[in-house]
Coordinates of C-alpha atoms in Angstrom, one line a residue:
M1 CA 0.0 0.0 0.0
S2 CA 1.5 3.3 -1.1
L3 CA 1.1 6.6 0.7
K4 CA -0.2 9.5 -1.4
A5 CA 1.2 12.9 -0.8
T6 CA -1.2 15.7 0.0
P7 CA -1.4 18.2 -2.8
P8 CA 0.1 21.6 -1.7
E9 CA -3.1 23.4 -2.4
R10 CA -4.9 21.3 0.2
I11 CA -2.4 22.0 2.9
K12 CA -3.8 24.5 5.4
V13 CA -1.3 26.5 7.4
K14 CA -2.6 28.4 10.5
T15 CA -1.6 32.0 10.5
A16 CA -1.1 33.9 13.7
E17 CA -4.4 35.7 13.1
A18 CA -6.2 32.4 12.5
A19 CA -4.8 30.9 15.7
K20 CA -5.8 33.9 17.7
A21 CA -9.3 33.8 16.2
E22 CA -9.6 30.1 17.1
R23 CA -8.4 30.8 20.7
F24 CA -11.2 33.2 21.3
N25 CA -13.9 31.5 19.3
P26 CA -16.8 30.5 21.6
R27 CA -16.9 27.1 19.9
H28 CA -13.3 26.4 21.1
R29 CA -13.8 27.8 24.6
I30 CA -13.1 25.8 27.7
Y31 CA -15.9 23.5 28.9
V32 CA -15.2 22.8 32.5
R33 CA -16.3 19.4 33.7
K34 CA -17.8 19.1 37.2
T35 CA -15.7 17.1 39.7
E36 CA -16.1 16.0 43.3
G37 CA -13.5 15.4 45.9
I38 CA -11.9 16.8 49.0
W39 CA -10.2 19.7 47.3
S40 CA -13.4 20.6 45.3
Q41 CA -15.4 20.6 48.6
L42 CA -12.8 22.7 50.3
R43 CA -12.8 25.2 47.5
R44 CA -16.6 25.5 47.5
R45 CA -16.7 25.9 51.3
M46 CA -14.1 28.6 51.2
G47 CA -15.9 30.3 48.4
W48 CA -19.1 30.3 50.4
V49 CA -17.3 31.9 53.3
M50 CA -16.0 34.7 51.0
I51 CA -19.5 35.2 49.4
G52 CA -21.1 35.1 52.8
L53 CA -18.9 37.8 54.2
F54 CA -19.3 39.9 51.0
L55 CA -23.2 39.7 51.2
I56 CA -23.6 40.0 55.0
L57 CA -21.2 42.8 56.0
P58 CA -23.1 45.7 54.4
W59 CA -26.2 44.8 56.4
L60 CA -24.7 44.7 59.8
N61 CA -25.3 47.6 62.2
W62 CA -23.0 49.2 64.7
D63 CA -24.2 52.1 67.0
A64 CA -27.1 53.0 64.7
R65 CA -25.0 53.0 61.6
Q66 CA -23.8 50.6 59.0
A67 CA -21.0 48.6 60.5
V68 CA -18.8 48.6 57.4
L69 CA -19.1 51.7 55.3
F70 CA -16.5 53.6 53.3
D71 CA -18.1 57.0 53.2
L72 CA -16.2 58.8 50.5
G73 CA -18.4 61.9 50.6
E74 CA -17.8 62.5 54.3
R75 CA -14.2 61.2 53.9
K76 CA -14.3 58.6 56.7
F77 CA -14.3 54.8 56.7
H78 CA -16.3 53.0 59.4
V79 CA -15.2 49.5 60.3
F80 CA -17.4 48.4 63.2
A81 CA -16.1 50.6 66.2
L82 CA -13.2 52.0 64.3
T83 CA -13.6 55.2 62.2
V84 CA -10.6 56.0 59.9
W85 CA -10.2 59.6 58.7
P86 CA -8.0 60.8 55.8
Q87 CA -5.4 61.8 58.4
D88 CA -5.1 58.1 59.4
L89 CA -4.7 56.7 55.8
I90 CA -1.2 55.5 56.7
L91 CA -3.1 52.6 58.2
L92 CA -4.3 51.8 54.7
A93 CA -0.7 51.8 53.4
F94 CA 0.3 49.3 56.2
L95 CA -2.8 47.2 55.4
F96 CA -1.7 46.9 51.8
M97 CA 1.8 46.1 52.8
M98 CA 0.5 43.4 55.1
A99 CA -1.6 41.9 52.3
A100 CA 1.4 41.9 49.9
F101 CA 3.7 40.1 52.3
A102 CA 1.0 37.7 53.3
L103 CA 0.5 36.9 49.6
F104 CA 4.3 36.5 49.2
F105 CA 4.5 34.2 52.2
V106 CA 1.5 32.0 51.1
T107 CA 2.7 31.8 47.5
T108 CA 6.2 30.8 48.5
F109 CA 4.8 28.1 50.8
L110 CA 1.7 26.9 49.0
G111 CA 1.9 28.3 45.5
R112 CA -1.0 30.0 43.8
V113 CA -3.7 28.8 46.2
W114 CA -5.1 32.3 46.6
C115 CA -6.2 32.1 43.0
G116 CA -7.7 28.7 43.3
Y117 CA -9.6 29.1 46.5
M118 CA -10.3 32.7 47.5
C119 CA -9.8 35.0 44.5
P120 CA -13.1 36.7 43.6
Q121 CA -12.5 36.0 39.9
S122 CA -12.3 32.3 40.6
V123 CA -15.2 32.3 43.1
W124 CA -17.6 34.1 40.8
T125 CA -16.5 32.1 37.8
F126 CA -17.4 28.8 39.6
I127 CA -20.7 30.4 40.5
F128 CA -21.4 31.2 36.9
I129 CA -20.3 27.7 35.8
W130 CA -22.7 26.2 38.4
F131 CA -25.7 28.0 36.9
E132 CA -24.4 27.0 33.4
E133 CA -24.4 23.3 34.4
K134 CA -27.9 23.6 36.0
I135 CA -29.4 25.2 32.9
E136 CA -27.5 23.8 30.0
G137 CA -26.4 20.4 31.5
P138 CA -23.0 18.8 32.1
R139 CA -19.9 19.3 29.9
N140 CA -20.9 17.0 27.0
K141 CA -24.4 18.5 26.7
R142 CA -23.1 22.0 26.8
M143 CA -20.7 21.2 23.9
K144 CA -23.5 19.7 21.9
L145 CA -25.8 22.6 22.6
D146 CA -23.2 25.1 21.3
Q147 CA -22.8 23.1 18.1
A148 CA -26.5 22.6 17.6
P149 CA -28.5 24.9 15.3
W150 CA -30.7 27.5 17.0
D151 CA -34.1 26.2 18.0
W152 CA -36.5 26.7 20.9
N153 CA -34.5 24.5 23.3
K154 CA -31.2 26.3 22.7
L155 CA -32.9 29.7 22.8
W156 CA -34.6 29.3 26.1
R157 CA -31.5 27.7 27.7
K158 CA -29.2 30.4 26.5
S159 CA -31.6 33.1 27.5
A160 CA -32.1 31.6 31.0
K161 CA -28.4 31.2 31.5
H162 CA -27.5 34.8 30.5
G163 CA -30.5 36.1 32.5
A164 CA -29.2 34.3 35.6
W165 CA -25.7 35.7 34.9
I166 CA -27.0 39.2 34.6
A167 CA -29.1 38.9 37.7
I168 CA -26.1 37.7 39.7
S169 CA -23.9 40.5 38.2
L170 CA -26.5 43.1 39.2
F171 CA -26.8 41.8 42.7
T172 CA -23.0 41.7 43.0
A173 CA -22.7 45.3 41.7
L174 CA -25.3 46.6 44.2
T175 CA -23.7 44.7 47.1
F176 CA -20.3 46.1 46.2
I177 CA -21.7 49.7 46.1
S178 CA -23.3 49.0 49.4
F179 CA -19.9 49.3 51.0
F180 CA -19.8 52.9 49.9
E181 CA -23.4 53.9 50.1
P182 CA -25.9 52.9 52.9
A183 CA -27.3 49.6 51.8
R184 CA -30.8 50.1 53.2
N185 CA -31.3 53.2 51.1
L186 CA -29.4 52.1 48.0
Y187 CA -31.7 49.3 46.8
L188 CA -34.8 51.4 47.4
D189 CA -33.4 54.3 45.5
V190 CA -32.1 52.2 42.6
F191 CA -35.3 50.3 42.0
T192 CA -37.6 53.4 42.4
G193 CA -35.5 55.6 40.2
Q194 CA -34.4 57.9 43.0
A195 CA -30.7 57.2 42.9
S196 CA -28.2 59.6 41.5
A197 CA -26.7 59.3 38.0
G198 CA -23.4 58.3 39.6
I199 CA -25.0 55.4 41.3
Y200 CA -26.6 54.2 38.1
F201 CA -23.3 54.5 36.2
W202 CA -21.3 52.5 38.8
T203 CA -24.1 49.9 39.0
A204 CA -24.1 49.4 35.2
F205 CA -20.2 49.4 35.2
F206 CA -19.8 46.7 37.9
T207 CA -22.7 44.7 36.5
L208 CA -21.1 44.6 33.0
A209 CA -17.6 44.0 34.6
T210 CA -18.9 41.0 36.6
Y211 CA -20.8 39.6 33.7
G212 CA -17.9 39.9 31.3
N213 CA -15.2 38.6 33.7
A214 CA -17.0 35.6 35.2
G215 CA -19.2 34.8 32.2
W216 CA -17.1 35.3 29.2
M217 CA -13.4 36.1 30.0
R218 CA -12.9 33.7 32.8
E219 CA -9.5 32.1 32.3
I220 CA -8.5 35.0 30.0
M221 CA -8.3 37.2 33.1
C222 CA -6.1 34.6 34.8
L223 CA -3.8 34.0 31.8
H224 CA -3.4 37.4 30.2
M225 CA -4.7 40.2 32.5
C226 CA -3.8 39.2 36.1
P227 CA -0.3 40.5 37.0
Y228 CA -0.1 37.9 39.8
A229 CA 0.2 35.1 37.2
R230 CA 3.3 36.9 35.8
F231 CA 5.4 37.6 38.9
Q232 CA 4.4 34.5 40.9
S233 CA 7.4 32.6 39.5
V234 CA 9.7 35.0 41.3
M235 CA 8.5 33.6 44.6
F236 CA 8.4 29.9 43.6
D237 CA 11.3 27.6 44.5
K238 CA 11.9 23.8 44.5
D239 CA 10.2 23.5 47.9
T240 CA 6.9 25.4 47.0
F241 CA 3.9 23.2 47.2
I242 CA 2.3 23.0 43.7
V243 CA -0.1 20.7 41.9
G244 CA 2.3 18.3 40.3
Y245 CA 2.1 15.2 38.1
N246 CA 4.4 12.3 39.1
A247 CA 5.8 11.5 35.6
A248 CA 8.0 8.7 37.0
R249 CA 4.9 6.8 38.1
G250 CA 2.5 7.8 35.4
E251 CA 4.6 7.4 32.2
T252 CA 4.2 5.8 29.8
R253 CA 0.5 6.7 29.4
G254 CA -2.1 4.6 27.7
P255 CA -5.5 3.0 28.0
R256 CA -5.9 -0.5 29.5
G257 CA -8.5 -2.6 31.2
R258 CA -9.0 -2.7 34.9
K259 CA -7.7 -6.3 35.2
Q260 CA -4.7 -5.8 33.0
D261 CA -1.3 -5.4 34.5
P262 CA 0.2 -2.0 33.4
K263 CA 3.7 -3.2 33.9
A264 CA 3.2 -6.2 31.6
L265 CA 1.9 -3.7 29.0
G266 CA 4.9 -1.4 29.5
L267 CA 2.6 1.4 30.8
G268 CA 2.6 3.6 33.8
D269 CA -0.4 4.4 36.0
C270 CA -1.8 7.2 33.8
I271 CA -4.6 5.8 31.6
D272 CA -4.6 9.0 29.4
C273 CA -8.3 9.6 30.1
S274 CA -7.8 13.5 29.9
L275 CA -10.2 14.1 32.8
C276 CA -7.5 16.2 34.5
V277 CA -7.6 18.5 31.5
Q278 CA -11.4 18.6 31.3
V279 CA -11.9 19.7 34.9
C280 CA -9.2 22.4 34.7
P281 CA -10.7 25.9 34.8
T282 CA -7.8 27.3 32.8
G283 CA -7.7 24.4 30.3
I284 CA -4.1 23.2 30.8
D285 CA -2.7 19.7 30.9
I286 CA -0.9 19.4 34.3
R287 CA 1.0 16.4 32.9
N288 CA 3.1 18.8 30.9
G289 CA 4.7 20.1 34.0
L290 CA 4.4 23.3 36.1
Q291 CA 2.7 26.1 34.1
Y292 CA 2.0 29.7 35.1
E293 CA -1.7 29.2 34.1
C294 CA -2.2 26.7 37.0
I295 CA -4.2 28.3 39.8
N296 CA -3.6 25.4 42.3
C297 CA -7.4 24.7 42.7
G298 CA -6.8 20.9 43.0
A299 CA -9.6 20.0 40.6
C300 CA -7.3 17.7 38.6
I301 CA -6.2 16.0 41.8
D302 CA -9.8 15.1 42.6
A303 CA -10.5 13.8 39.1
C304 CA -7.3 11.8 39.0
D305 CA -7.8 10.3 42.4
D306 CA -11.3 9.2 41.4
V307 CA -9.9 7.4 38.3
M308 CA -7.1 5.8 40.4
S309 CA -9.7 4.4 42.8
K310 CA -11.8 2.9 40.0
M311 CA -8.6 1.3 38.6
N312 CA -7.6 0.0 42.0
Y313 CA -4.4 2.1 41.8
A314 CA -2.9 4.2 44.6
K315 CA -4.1 7.7 44.7
G316 CA -1.7 10.7 44.4
L317 CA -0.6 10.4 40.8
I318 CA -1.4 14.1 40.7
S319 CA -1.1 15.7 44.1
Y320 CA 0.0 18.8 46.1
T321 CA 3.8 18.2 46.1
T322 CA 7.0 20.1 45.4
E323 CA 9.5 20.0 42.6
R324 CA 12.1 18.6 45.0
Q325 CA 9.8 15.7 46.0
L326 CA 9.1 14.9 42.4
E327 CA 12.8 14.6 41.9
G328 CA 13.0 12.2 44.8
G329 CA 14.3 14.6 47.4
R330 CA 12.9 15.9 50.7
S331 CA 11.3 19.3 50.9
K332 CA 12.6 22.0 53.3
V333 CA 10.0 24.2 55.0
G334 CA 12.2 26.6 57.0
R335 CA 14.1 28.2 54.1
P336 CA 15.4 31.7 54.3
K337 CA 13.1 33.3 51.7
L338 CA 10.0 31.9 53.5
V339 CA 11.2 33.0 56.9
G340 CA 12.1 36.4 55.6
Y341 CA 8.5 36.9 54.2
G342 CA 7.1 35.7 57.5
V343 CA 9.3 38.0 59.6
A344 CA 8.4 41.0 57.4
F345 CA 4.7 40.2 57.6
G346 CA 4.9 39.9 61.4
G347 CA 6.8 43.2 61.8
I348 CA 4.3 45.1 59.7
L349 CA 1.4 43.4 61.5
M350 CA 2.8 44.5 64.9
A351 CA 3.3 48.0 63.7
F352 CA -0.2 48.1 62.3
L353 CA -1.7 46.9 65.5
Y354 CA 0.3 49.4 67.5
M355 CA -0.9 52.2 65.3
L356 CA -4.5 51.0 65.5
M357 CA -4.4 50.7 69.3
T358 CA -2.8 54.2 69.7
L359 CA -5.2 55.9 67.3
A360 CA -6.2 59.1 69.0
P361 CA -9.9 60.1 68.9
V362 CA -8.9 63.8 68.5
Q363 CA -6.3 65.4 66.3
V364 CA -4.9 69.0 66.4
D365 CA -3.0 70.9 63.8
V366 CA -1.4 74.3 64.5
L367 CA -0.9 77.1 61.9
R368 CA 1.2 80.1 62.8
D369 CA 0.3 83.6 61.6
R370 CA 2.4 84.1 58.5
N371 CA 1.8 87.8 58.2
Q372 CA 3.4 88.8 61.5
L373 CA 5.8 86.5 63.4
F374 CA 5.3 88.4 66.6
R375 CA 4.1 91.7 67.9
E376 CA 4.2 93.7 71.1
N377 CA 0.7 94.4 72.5
R378 CA -0.4 97.5 74.5
D379 CA 0.6 95.8 77.8
G380 CA 4.2 95.4 76.6
L381 CA 3.9 91.6 76.2
I382 CA 5.3 89.7 73.2
E383 CA 2.3 88.1 71.4
N384 CA 2.2 85.3 68.8
V385 CA -1.0 84.4 67.0
Y386 CA -1.9 80.8 66.0
T387 CA -4.9 79.0 64.4
L388 CA -5.8 75.6 66.0
K389 CA -7.7 73.1 63.8
I390 CA -9.2 70.4 66.1
L391 CA -10.7 67.3 64.6
N392 CA -13.2 65.2 66.7
K393 CA -12.9 61.7 65.3
T394 CA -15.6 60.2 67.5
E395 CA -19.3 59.8 66.8
Q396 CA -20.3 62.0 69.7
P397 CA -19.7 65.7 70.6
Q398 CA -16.7 66.1 72.9
Q399 CA -15.7 68.8 75.4
F400 CA -12.0 69.7 75.2
A401 CA -9.6 71.7 77.4
L402 CA -6.8 73.7 75.8
A403 CA -3.3 74.4 77.1
V404 CA 0.2 75.0 76.0
E405 CA 3.6 73.6 77.3
G406 CA 7.1 75.0 77.0
L407 CA 6.4 78.5 78.5
D408 CA 6.7 79.1 82.3
T409 CA 4.1 81.9 82.4
Y410 CA 1.9 83.1 79.6
Q411 CA -1.5 84.7 78.8
W412 CA -3.9 82.8 76.7
Q413 CA -6.2 85.0 74.5
G414 CA -9.2 83.0 73.5
P415 CA -11.4 80.2 74.9
Q416 CA -9.7 77.4 76.7
S417 CA -12.7 75.1 76.8
I418 CA -14.6 74.2 73.7
E419 CA -17.2 71.7 72.5
V420 CA -16.5 70.0 69.1
K421 CA -19.3 68.2 67.3
A422 CA -18.9 64.6 66.1
G423 CA -16.7 64.5 63.0
E424 CA -16.3 68.3 63.0
V425 CA -13.1 70.2 62.3
F426 CA -13.2 73.1 64.7
T427 CA -11.1 76.2 63.8
L428 CA -10.0 78.3 66.7
P429 CA -7.7 81.4 66.5
V430 CA -5.8 82.0 69.7
S431 CA -2.9 84.2 70.8
I432 CA -0.2 83.6 73.4
A433 CA 1.4 86.6 75.2
V434 CA 4.6 86.4 77.3
D435 CA 6.4 89.0 79.4
P436 CA 9.8 89.7 77.6
V437 CA 11.6 89.2 80.9
E438 CA 10.5 85.5 80.8
L439 CA 12.1 85.0 77.4
D440 CA 15.8 84.1 77.6
R441 CA 16.1 83.3 73.8
P442 CA 14.6 84.5 70.6
M443 CA 12.7 81.2 69.9
R444 CA 11.1 78.6 72.0
D445 CA 9.6 75.2 71.2
I446 CA 6.1 74.9 72.5
T447 CA 3.4 72.2 72.4
F448 CA -0.4 72.8 72.3
I449 CA -2.4 70.3 74.2
V450 CA -6.1 69.4 73.5
A451 CA -7.4 67.1 76.2
D452 CA -10.6 65.3 76.9
R453 CA -10.7 65.3 80.7
Q454 CA -13.6 62.9 80.8
N455 CA -12.1 60.1 78.7
G456 CA -8.5 60.9 79.6
T457 CA -7.3 61.3 76.0
E458 CA -5.4 64.1 74.5
A459 CA -3.7 65.3 71.3
R460 CA -0.5 67.3 71.0
A461 CA 0.9 69.5 68.3
A462 CA 4.3 71.2 68.2
S463 CA 5.0 74.8 67.3
R464 CA 7.3 77.7 68.1
F465 CA 7.0 80.9 70.1
I466 CA 9.1 83.7 68.5
S467 CA 10.1 86.9 70.3
Q468 CA 12.9 88.3 68.2
M469 CA 14.0 88.4 64.5

């Protein structure tokens, strides 16, 4: 039997444009197969915890207000009993640094588990896939439905799926906005047409963003848009726990019957069923080695373990392991990079907690009179003029007593006891007069004190008293 050469005109070469078009063609998209197992259950439970916190927090109350509310209009963030003002935004910087080093530590130790178990993109994608399965059916039925011509069955299923996706996206958008606008007024205003144009804009924006990301883009976000996927390899080493395939045990791949001895057939434990690929949300083949697209969700582990059980083989052909273990070595936990990230995280955490515990309920700023450094009043005293700006960070009006340190004797011109409303910035001009005999140098460092005698708290602000040029 002779082989016939294919005529050149029938040879089809894929151009870069054609390959790109095929990659984003809906008919070639990833159809994720449902899987069950310990890691899938853990992922779902952690996802429910994240969703639960996201949905419940805007509806909790604290002292007759929303417990968690980032009020941008009033420029204050409420987190239960804590109120953070713009002057305290250094706390936000420390919070971001803590999150960064926590992510570095977890990634160095456990790989990209944040992406697989707690990332909102992954959590919402799995929610959308759940609705897709309930409406359109399992993986094989979804593939056939996409290939089938448009009829009533396809029309109503596709309409129901996208309707559910849009409803989830709208609810997600309103819940997210509820962290910035009071939740109890937001929903009523939006659905009665009383909300502002800005509210409607952001509702539409986050609805479309959620619908597009979790419904259509999915793995594209993880593969091409998420920066974490790009720099994670910097934190990986041979002792990082990853989802890995034991090639020494699995190769050579090939199908066989349950009762057949793979060794007699010259085969490894992998039966080449491709289930590990079908359940992967990013569509990779873990058997090709570590890839940056892997989000460490463990779905392929559950699928492979299920197949190994049915074949009466030992589980763990695909497992959470390290590169060193796959090479036959023993992993090291306490390595310098991991310890360094842990120490950095612990140090920033302690600094954050200290700043949080020492957060003063009152703040004072002092502005000197720029037009005249000092003057001599009609009594022959040297007088300096200041403007005090006193911020009451509490939710109740406070009574404050004012004083100054650094001068032995002085005359205070202006009130020394004031009441500042909740959240108010109280502006108070005062002047300090001192007998020239008491001044032994042309400039003295002084400190203004604003004290709440009832609560025993005070705030200090440094300034200077000038008597000579």
